């Protein structure tokens, strides 16, 4: 059973471009969580999704950021018109149920130049 | 004051030493997680606890619900144990709908050969 997969592992974007981060949850997991880790800081919750539904996006900036988890395929975190402050590690976690243990992916390190 | 406090912030020890990392929290919780993050690397879930003690290899995690305190111990420490160890709790507020983790700032552990 493969773990949580994230790609790309490293992503470099120029200011103003779009960044798309992908997360494939573990098999059988229908709950996906996205976290952001700014340099030298702890993880911060961004958004929680179940298949085809956003349950809680309270941690996600209202502008430029969006997330989806379609019926088929990975969850996508999309950042439009990236700025230098978006440079961070973005981690995805999945769980089989609401109160189950969350399993983390390796993260995507986004660098905005 | 943060709801989850870890100590120490930084810990350097010699190979073979017994290591203890502490986590105190101020909210009622339904579960506590210990996670490991290597420099530039992903996050690995080590333990999820709601009571008592768990052991996996050289790692032991304990929790005292009454005292709102958990410890992570590493026996016979090795340089490959060098990483950031993070404590995160799930608050019991909100009952079954509560999925968000409250994160500690992490403890940076360096084991010297």
mmCIF file of C-alpha atoms in Angstrom, chain A residues 9-10 33 35 37 41-45 48 55-59 89 91 97-107 109, chain B residues 30-31 33 35 37-48 86 90-92 95-101 103-105:
data_model
loop_
_atom_site.group_PDB
_atom_site.id
_atom_site.type_symbol
_atom_site.label_atom_id
_atom_site.label_comp_id
_atom_site.label_asym_id
_atom_site.label_seq_id
_atom_site.Cartn_x
_atom_site.Cartn_y
_atom_site.Cartn_z
ATOM 1 C CA UNK A 9 8.613 17.497 -4.828
ATOM 2 C CA UNK A 10 10.185 20.795 -5.806
ATOM 3 C CA UNK A 33 -5.753 17.889 4.507
ATOM 4 C CA UNK A 35 -0.818 22.248 5.463
ATOM 5 C CA UNK A 37 5.081 25.296 6.511
ATOM 6 C CA UNK A 41 7.949 27.865 11.256
ATOM 7 C CA UNK A 42 5.557 25.090 12.229
ATOM 8 C CA UNK A 43 2.796 23.639 10.102
ATOM 9 C CA UNK A 44 -0.401 25.599 9.605
ATOM 10 C CA UNK A 45 -3.690 24.063 8.530
ATOM 11 C CA UNK A 48 -9.744 19.939 4.596
ATOM 12 C CA UNK A 55 -15.251 20.839 4.269
ATOM 13 C CA UNK A 56 -13.145 23.575 5.821
ATOM 14 C CA UNK A 57 -10.986 26.122 4.043
ATOM 15 C CA UNK A 58 -10.625 28.468 6.993
ATOM 16 C CA UNK A 59 -6.826 28.287 6.926
ATOM 17 C CA UNK A 89 6.702 23.606 1.976
ATOM 18 C CA UNK A 91 2.239 19.103 2.945
ATOM 19 C CA UNK A 97 -11.939 8.706 8.586
ATOM 20 C CA UNK A 98 -12.565 11.971 10.310
ATOM 21 C CA UNK A 99 -10.839 11.168 13.588
ATOM 22 C CA UNK A 100 -8.296 8.709 12.259
ATOM 23 C CA UNK A 101 -4.567 9.164 12.211
ATOM 24 C CA UNK A 102 -3.355 11.434 9.435
ATOM 25 C CA UNK A 103 -0.620 10.132 7.154
ATOM 26 C CA UNK A 104 1.633 12.728 5.574
ATOM 27 C CA UNK A 105 3.129 13.017 2.138
ATOM 28 C CA UNK A 106 6.734 14.083 1.470
ATOM 29 C CA UNK A 107 5.711 17.652 0.725
ATOM 30 C CA UNK A 109 8.728 22.750 -1.767
ATOM 31 C CA UNK B 30 -9.111 13.461 22.030
ATOM 32 C CA UNK B 31 -5.716 12.419 20.642
ATOM 33 C CA UNK B 33 0.347 12.821 17.716
ATOM 34 C CA UNK B 35 5.671 13.233 14.215
ATOM 35 C CA UNK B 37 10.534 15.702 10.200
ATOM 36 C CA UNK B 38 14.035 15.326 8.755
ATOM 37 C CA UNK B 39 15.810 18.448 7.404
ATOM 38 C CA UNK B 40 14.356 19.237 4.007
ATOM 39 C CA UNK B 41 12.310 16.086 4.235
ATOM 40 C CA UNK B 42 8.797 14.917 4.685
ATOM 41 C CA UNK B 43 6.815 14.275 7.816
ATOM 42 C CA UNK B 44 6.435 10.833 9.299
ATOM 43 C CA UNK B 45 3.775 10.034 11.829
ATOM 44 C CA UNK B 46 5.369 8.183 14.753
ATOM 45 C CA UNK B 47 2.512 7.708 17.213
ATOM 46 C CA UNK B 48 -1.084 8.613 17.835
ATOM 47 C CA UNK B 86 6.662 17.606 16.520
ATOM 48 C CA UNK B 90 -6.650 17.151 18.390
ATOM 49 C CA UNK B 91 -8.880 19.218 20.644
ATOM 50 C CA UNK B 92 -11.974 17.503 22.017
ATOM 51 C CA UNK B 95 -16.763 16.474 19.229
ATOM 52 C CA UNK B 96 -16.771 14.282 16.157
ATOM 53 C CA UNK B 97 -16.499 17.207 13.793
ATOM 54 C CA UNK B 98 -13.134 18.243 15.151
ATOM 55 C CA UNK B 99 -10.332 17.159 12.869
ATOM 56 C CA UNK B 100 -7.914 20.053 13.119
ATOM 57 C CA UNK B 101 -4.579 19.490 14.780
ATOM 58 C CA UNK B 103 0.746 21.972 16.440
ATOM 59 C CA UNK B 104 3.706 22.414 18.743
ATOM 60 C CA UNK B 105 6.700 24.340 17.452
#
